[in-house]
mmCIF file of C-alpha atoms in Angstrom:
data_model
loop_
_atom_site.group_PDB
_atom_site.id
_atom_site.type_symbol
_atom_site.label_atom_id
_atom_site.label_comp_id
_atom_site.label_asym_id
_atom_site.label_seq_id
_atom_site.Cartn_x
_atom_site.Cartn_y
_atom_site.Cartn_z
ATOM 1 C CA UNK D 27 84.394 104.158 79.947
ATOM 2 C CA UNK D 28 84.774 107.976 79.159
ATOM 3 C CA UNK D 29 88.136 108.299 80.628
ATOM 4 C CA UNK D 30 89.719 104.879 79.083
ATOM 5 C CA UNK D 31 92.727 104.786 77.287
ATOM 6 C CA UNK D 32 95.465 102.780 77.396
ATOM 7 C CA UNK D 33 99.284 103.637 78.969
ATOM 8 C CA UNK D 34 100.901 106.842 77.721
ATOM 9 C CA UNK D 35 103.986 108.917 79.126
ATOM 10 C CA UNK D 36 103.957 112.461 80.282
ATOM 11 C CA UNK D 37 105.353 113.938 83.391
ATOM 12 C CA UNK D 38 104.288 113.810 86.443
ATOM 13 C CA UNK D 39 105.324 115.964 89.212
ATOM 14 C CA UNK D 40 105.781 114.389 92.971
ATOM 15 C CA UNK D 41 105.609 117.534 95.504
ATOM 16 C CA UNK D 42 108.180 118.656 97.624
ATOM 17 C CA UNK D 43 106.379 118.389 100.963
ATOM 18 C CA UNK D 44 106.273 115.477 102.949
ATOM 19 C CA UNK D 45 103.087 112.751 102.948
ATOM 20 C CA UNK D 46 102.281 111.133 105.686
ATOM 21 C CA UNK D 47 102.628 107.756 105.849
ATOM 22 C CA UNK D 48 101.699 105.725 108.544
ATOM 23 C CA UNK D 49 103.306 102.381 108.759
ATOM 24 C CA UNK D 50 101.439 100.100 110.942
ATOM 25 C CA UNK D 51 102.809 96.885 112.480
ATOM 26 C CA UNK D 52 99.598 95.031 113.048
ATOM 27 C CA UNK D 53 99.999 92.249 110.581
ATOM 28 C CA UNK D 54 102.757 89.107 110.651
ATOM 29 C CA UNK D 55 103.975 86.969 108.105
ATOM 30 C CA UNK D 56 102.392 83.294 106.965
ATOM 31 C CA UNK D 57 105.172 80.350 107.395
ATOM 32 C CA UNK D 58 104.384 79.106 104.145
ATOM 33 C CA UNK D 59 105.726 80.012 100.817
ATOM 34 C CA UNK D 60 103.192 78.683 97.840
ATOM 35 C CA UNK D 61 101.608 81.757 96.191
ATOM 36 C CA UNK D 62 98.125 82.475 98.225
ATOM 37 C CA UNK D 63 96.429 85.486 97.417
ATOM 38 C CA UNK D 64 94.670 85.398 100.795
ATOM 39 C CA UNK D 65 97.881 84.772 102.177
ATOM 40 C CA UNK D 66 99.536 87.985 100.470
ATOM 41 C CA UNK D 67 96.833 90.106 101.118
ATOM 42 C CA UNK D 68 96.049 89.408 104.438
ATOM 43 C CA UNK D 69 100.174 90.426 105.428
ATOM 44 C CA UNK D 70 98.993 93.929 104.648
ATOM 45 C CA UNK D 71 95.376 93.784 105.545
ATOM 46 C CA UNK D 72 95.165 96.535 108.377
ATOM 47 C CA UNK D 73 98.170 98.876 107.570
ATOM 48 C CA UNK D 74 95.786 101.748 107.516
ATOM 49 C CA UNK D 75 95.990 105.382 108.551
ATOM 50 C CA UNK D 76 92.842 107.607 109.545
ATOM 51 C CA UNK D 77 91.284 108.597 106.469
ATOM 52 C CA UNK D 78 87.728 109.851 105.927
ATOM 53 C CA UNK D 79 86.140 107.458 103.850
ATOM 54 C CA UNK D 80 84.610 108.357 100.390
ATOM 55 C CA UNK D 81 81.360 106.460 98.901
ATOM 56 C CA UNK D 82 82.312 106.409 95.173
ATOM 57 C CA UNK D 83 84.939 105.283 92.747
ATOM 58 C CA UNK D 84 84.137 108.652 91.285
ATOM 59 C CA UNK D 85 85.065 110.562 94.334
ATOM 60 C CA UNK D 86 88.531 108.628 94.904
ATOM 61 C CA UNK D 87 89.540 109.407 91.651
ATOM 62 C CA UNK D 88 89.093 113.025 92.046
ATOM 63 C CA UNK D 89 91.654 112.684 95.014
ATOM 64 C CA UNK D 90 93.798 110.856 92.512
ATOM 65 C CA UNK D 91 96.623 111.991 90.644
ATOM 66 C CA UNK D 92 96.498 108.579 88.923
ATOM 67 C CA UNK D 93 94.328 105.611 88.772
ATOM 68 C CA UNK D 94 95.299 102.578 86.784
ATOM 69 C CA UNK D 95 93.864 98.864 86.187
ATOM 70 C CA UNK D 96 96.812 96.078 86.152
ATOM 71 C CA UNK D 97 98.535 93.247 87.363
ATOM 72 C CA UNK D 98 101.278 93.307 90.518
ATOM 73 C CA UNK D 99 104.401 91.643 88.750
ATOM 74 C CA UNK D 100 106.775 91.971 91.317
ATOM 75 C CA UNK D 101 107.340 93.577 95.545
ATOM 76 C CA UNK D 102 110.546 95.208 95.859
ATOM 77 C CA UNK D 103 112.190 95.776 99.067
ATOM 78 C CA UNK D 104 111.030 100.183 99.256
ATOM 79 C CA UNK D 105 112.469 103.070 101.375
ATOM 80 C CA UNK D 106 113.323 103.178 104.901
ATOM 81 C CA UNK D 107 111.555 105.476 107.003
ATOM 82 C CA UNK D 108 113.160 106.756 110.209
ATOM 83 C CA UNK D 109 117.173 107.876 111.018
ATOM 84 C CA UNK D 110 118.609 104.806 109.945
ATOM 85 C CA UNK D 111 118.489 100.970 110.510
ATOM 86 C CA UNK D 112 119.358 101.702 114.263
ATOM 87 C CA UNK D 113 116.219 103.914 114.804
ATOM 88 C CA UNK D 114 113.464 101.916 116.664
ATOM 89 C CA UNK D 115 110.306 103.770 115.243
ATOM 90 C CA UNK D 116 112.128 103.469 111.871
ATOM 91 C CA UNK D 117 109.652 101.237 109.471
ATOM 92 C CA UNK D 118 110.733 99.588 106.167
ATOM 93 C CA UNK D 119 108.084 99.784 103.171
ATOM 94 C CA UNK D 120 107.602 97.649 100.395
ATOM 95 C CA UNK D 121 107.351 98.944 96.377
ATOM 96 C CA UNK D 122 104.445 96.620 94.426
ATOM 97 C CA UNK D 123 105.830 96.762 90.846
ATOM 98 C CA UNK D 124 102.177 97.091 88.494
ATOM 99 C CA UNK D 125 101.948 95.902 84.765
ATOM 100 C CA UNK D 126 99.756 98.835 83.728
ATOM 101 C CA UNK D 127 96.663 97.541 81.326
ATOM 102 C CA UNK D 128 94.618 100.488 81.435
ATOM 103 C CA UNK D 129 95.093 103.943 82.540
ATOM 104 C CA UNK D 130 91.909 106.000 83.607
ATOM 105 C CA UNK D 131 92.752 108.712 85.171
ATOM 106 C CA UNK D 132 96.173 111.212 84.637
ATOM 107 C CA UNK D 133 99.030 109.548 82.094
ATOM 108 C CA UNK D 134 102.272 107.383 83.210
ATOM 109 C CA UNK D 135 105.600 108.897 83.978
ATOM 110 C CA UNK D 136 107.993 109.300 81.090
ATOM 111 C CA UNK D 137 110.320 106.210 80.915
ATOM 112 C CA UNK D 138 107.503 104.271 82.874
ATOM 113 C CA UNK D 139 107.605 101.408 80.221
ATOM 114 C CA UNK D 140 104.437 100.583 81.183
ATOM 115 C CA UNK D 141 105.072 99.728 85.200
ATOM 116 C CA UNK D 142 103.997 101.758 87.843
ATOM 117 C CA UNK D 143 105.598 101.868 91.593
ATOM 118 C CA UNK D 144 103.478 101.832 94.375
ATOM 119 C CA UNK D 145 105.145 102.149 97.846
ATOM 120 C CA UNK D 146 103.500 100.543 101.361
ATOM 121 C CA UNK D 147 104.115 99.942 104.428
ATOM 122 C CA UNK D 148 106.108 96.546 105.795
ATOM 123 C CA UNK D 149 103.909 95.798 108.490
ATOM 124 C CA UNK D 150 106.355 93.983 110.984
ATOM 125 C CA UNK D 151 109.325 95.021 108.924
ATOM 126 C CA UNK D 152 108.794 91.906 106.511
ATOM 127 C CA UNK D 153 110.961 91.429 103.905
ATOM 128 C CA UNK D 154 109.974 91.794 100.344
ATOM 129 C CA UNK D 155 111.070 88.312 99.350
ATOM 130 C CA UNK D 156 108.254 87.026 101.504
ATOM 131 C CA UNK D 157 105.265 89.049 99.629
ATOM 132 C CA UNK D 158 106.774 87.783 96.473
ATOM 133 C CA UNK D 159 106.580 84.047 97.269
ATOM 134 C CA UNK D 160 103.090 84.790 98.329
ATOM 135 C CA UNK D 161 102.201 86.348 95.148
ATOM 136 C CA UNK D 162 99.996 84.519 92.675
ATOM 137 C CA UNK D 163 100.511 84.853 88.775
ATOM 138 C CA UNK D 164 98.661 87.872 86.941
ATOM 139 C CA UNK D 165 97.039 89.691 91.057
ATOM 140 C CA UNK D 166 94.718 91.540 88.947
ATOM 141 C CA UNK D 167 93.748 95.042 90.337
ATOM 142 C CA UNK D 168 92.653 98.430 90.234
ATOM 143 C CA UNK D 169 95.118 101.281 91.772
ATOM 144 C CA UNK D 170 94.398 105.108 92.804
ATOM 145 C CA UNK D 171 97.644 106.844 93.140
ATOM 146 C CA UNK D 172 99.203 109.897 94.676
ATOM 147 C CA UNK D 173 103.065 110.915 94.031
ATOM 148 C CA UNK D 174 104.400 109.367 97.511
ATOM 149 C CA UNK D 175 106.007 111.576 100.426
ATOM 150 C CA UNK D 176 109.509 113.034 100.058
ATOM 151 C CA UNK D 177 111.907 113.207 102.868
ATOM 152 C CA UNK D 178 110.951 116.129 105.384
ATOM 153 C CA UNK D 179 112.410 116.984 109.214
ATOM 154 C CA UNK D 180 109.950 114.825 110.944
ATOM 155 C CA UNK D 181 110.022 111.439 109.421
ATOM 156 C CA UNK D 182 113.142 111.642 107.339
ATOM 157 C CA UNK D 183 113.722 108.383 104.552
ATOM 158 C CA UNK D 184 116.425 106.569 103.729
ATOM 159 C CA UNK D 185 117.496 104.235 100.439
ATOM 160 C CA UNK D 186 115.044 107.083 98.756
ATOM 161 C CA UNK D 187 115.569 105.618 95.243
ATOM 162 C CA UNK D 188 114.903 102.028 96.545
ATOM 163 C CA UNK D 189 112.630 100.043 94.653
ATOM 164 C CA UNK D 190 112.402 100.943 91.455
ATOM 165 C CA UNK D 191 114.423 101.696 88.471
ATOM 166 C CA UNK D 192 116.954 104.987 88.355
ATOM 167 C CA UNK D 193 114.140 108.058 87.533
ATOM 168 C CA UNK D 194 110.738 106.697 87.755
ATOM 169 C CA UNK D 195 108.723 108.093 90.921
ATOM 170 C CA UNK D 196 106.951 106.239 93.762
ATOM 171 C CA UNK D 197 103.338 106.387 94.108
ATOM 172 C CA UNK D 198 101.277 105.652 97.116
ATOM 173 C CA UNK D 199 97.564 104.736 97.863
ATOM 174 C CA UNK D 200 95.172 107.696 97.748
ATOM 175 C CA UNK D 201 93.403 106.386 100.733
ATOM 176 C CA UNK D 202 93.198 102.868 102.480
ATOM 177 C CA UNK D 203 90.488 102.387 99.807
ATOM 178 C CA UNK D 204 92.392 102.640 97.410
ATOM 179 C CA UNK D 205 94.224 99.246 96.025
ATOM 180 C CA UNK D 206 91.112 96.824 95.247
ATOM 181 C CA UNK D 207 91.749 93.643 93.889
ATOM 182 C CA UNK D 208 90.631 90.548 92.406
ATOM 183 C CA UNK D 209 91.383 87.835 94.736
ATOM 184 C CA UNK D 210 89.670 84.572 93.132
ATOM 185 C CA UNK D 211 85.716 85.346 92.522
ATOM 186 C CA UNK D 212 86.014 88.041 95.296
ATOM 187 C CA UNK D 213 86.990 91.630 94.755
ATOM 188 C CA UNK D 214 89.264 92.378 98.060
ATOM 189 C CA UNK D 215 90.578 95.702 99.652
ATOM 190 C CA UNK D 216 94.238 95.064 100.184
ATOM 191 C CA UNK D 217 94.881 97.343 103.125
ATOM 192 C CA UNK D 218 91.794 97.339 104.773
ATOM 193 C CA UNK D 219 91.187 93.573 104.087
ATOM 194 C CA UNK D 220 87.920 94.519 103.233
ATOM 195 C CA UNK D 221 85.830 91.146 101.307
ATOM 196 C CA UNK D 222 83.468 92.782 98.790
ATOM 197 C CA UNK D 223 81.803 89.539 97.699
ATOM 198 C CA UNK D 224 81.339 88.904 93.985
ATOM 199 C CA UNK D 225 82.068 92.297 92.957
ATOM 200 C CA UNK D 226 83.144 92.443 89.366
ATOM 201 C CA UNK D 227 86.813 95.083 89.086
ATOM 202 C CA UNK D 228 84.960 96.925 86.538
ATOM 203 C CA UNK D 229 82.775 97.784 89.636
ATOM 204 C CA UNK D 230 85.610 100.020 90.884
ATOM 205 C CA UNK D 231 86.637 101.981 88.395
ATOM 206 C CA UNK D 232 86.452 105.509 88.041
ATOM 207 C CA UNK D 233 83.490 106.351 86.142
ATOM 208 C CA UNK D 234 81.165 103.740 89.153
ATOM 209 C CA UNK D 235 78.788 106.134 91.285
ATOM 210 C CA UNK D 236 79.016 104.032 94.105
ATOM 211 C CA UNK D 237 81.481 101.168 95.767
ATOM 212 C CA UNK D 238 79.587 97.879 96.037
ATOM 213 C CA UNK D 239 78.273 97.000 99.495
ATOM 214 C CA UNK D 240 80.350 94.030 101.381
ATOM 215 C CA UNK D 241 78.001 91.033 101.842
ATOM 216 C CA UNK D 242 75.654 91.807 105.107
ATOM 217 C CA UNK D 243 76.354 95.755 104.752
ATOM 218 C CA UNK D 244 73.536 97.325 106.105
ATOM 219 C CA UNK D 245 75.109 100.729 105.502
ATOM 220 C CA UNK D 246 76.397 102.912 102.734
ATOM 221 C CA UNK D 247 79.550 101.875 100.835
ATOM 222 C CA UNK D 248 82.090 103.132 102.784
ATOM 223 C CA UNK D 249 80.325 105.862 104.106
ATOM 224 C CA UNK D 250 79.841 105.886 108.165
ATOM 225 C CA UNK D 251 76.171 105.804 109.470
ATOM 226 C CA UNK D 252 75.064 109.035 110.532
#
């Protein structure tokens, strides 16, 4: 690819306004604890906010500020948004800890040591203990990053250096279409839950004209019928 290289460090400047997250609750926690990828990705599968959907890798990345290939070696208990643990439309978010392979698009913070942060929502208020028992060895994937929202007047955060180390930033999602990844021989959306058949992750990187169709798609990729 065009764009390929692999990890450097450079700054990378998170904005002062605050980005919406929405933190659904609309998902529960399996009682088991073996690693299951469908298990781990179907506890977040459907923490979504309204987004207009976009029909090409090539398209998400110019919303991106970063877009990386990797592995998820860790979830970290994240940031609580709301006025405090006492605040009953306060939501908890989780921080996926990604082993960077390949960057595409934009370079890694300085200090990132090769690990990027990517902060989502706790759907339920689960614990981040319980994603990490869930969580197979080497959850291959391919990540399109914005800096992550700062606190603001409306939904101010708490713990807002949880989850990673001292200095490094928080990214989130570009869009719900945004974290694809390769769940055994099936390439999976992990917030929309979305099962994209036998697509290969090469199939989703930036330089791709078009998402591949879910099996039985009679539309566009990810584009609504007119």
């Amino acid at each position: 690819m065009g764009r390929r290289r692999r990890p450097t460090a450079a700054g990378v400047c998170v904005p002062a306004v605050l980005v919406a997250l929405v933190l659904a609750s609309c998902a529960a926690a399996s009682t088991t604890t073996a690693a299951d990828p469908d298990a781990f990705v179907g506890m977040l599968a459907g923490s979504t906010a309204d987004h207009d959907p976009v029909g090409s890798p090539e398209a998400l990345a110019e919303m991106s500020d970063l877009v990386v290939a990797g592995t998820i070696s860790a979830v970290t208990g994240g940031r609580l948004w709301g006025r405090g643990e006492d605040d009953p439309a306060a939501n908890r978010s989780i921080v996926l800890n990604v082993t960077v392979t390949d960057v595409h698009v934009g370079t890694l913070p300085d200090g990132a040591d090769g690990v990027v942060y990517v902060e989502l929502p706790s759907p339920g208020g689960v614990e981040a203990q319980v994603y990490e028992e869930h969580l197979p060895a080497d959850l291959a994937g391919v990540f399109f990053l914005v800096p992550a929202g700062e606190p603001g007047e409306t939904t101010p955060i708490q713990d807002s250096t949880a989850g990673r180390p001292e200095g490094q930033p928080l990214f989130r999602t570009t869009n719900p279409q945004g974290i694809v990844l390769g769940v055994g021989d099936q390439a999976r959306r992990l917030l929309e839950g979305t099962q994209l058949g036998e697509a290969d992750l090469t199939q989703f990187l930036p330089d791709a004209e078009r998402f591949p169709v879910a099996p039985g798609s009679t539309s566009e990729p990810d584009v609504p019928p007119g």
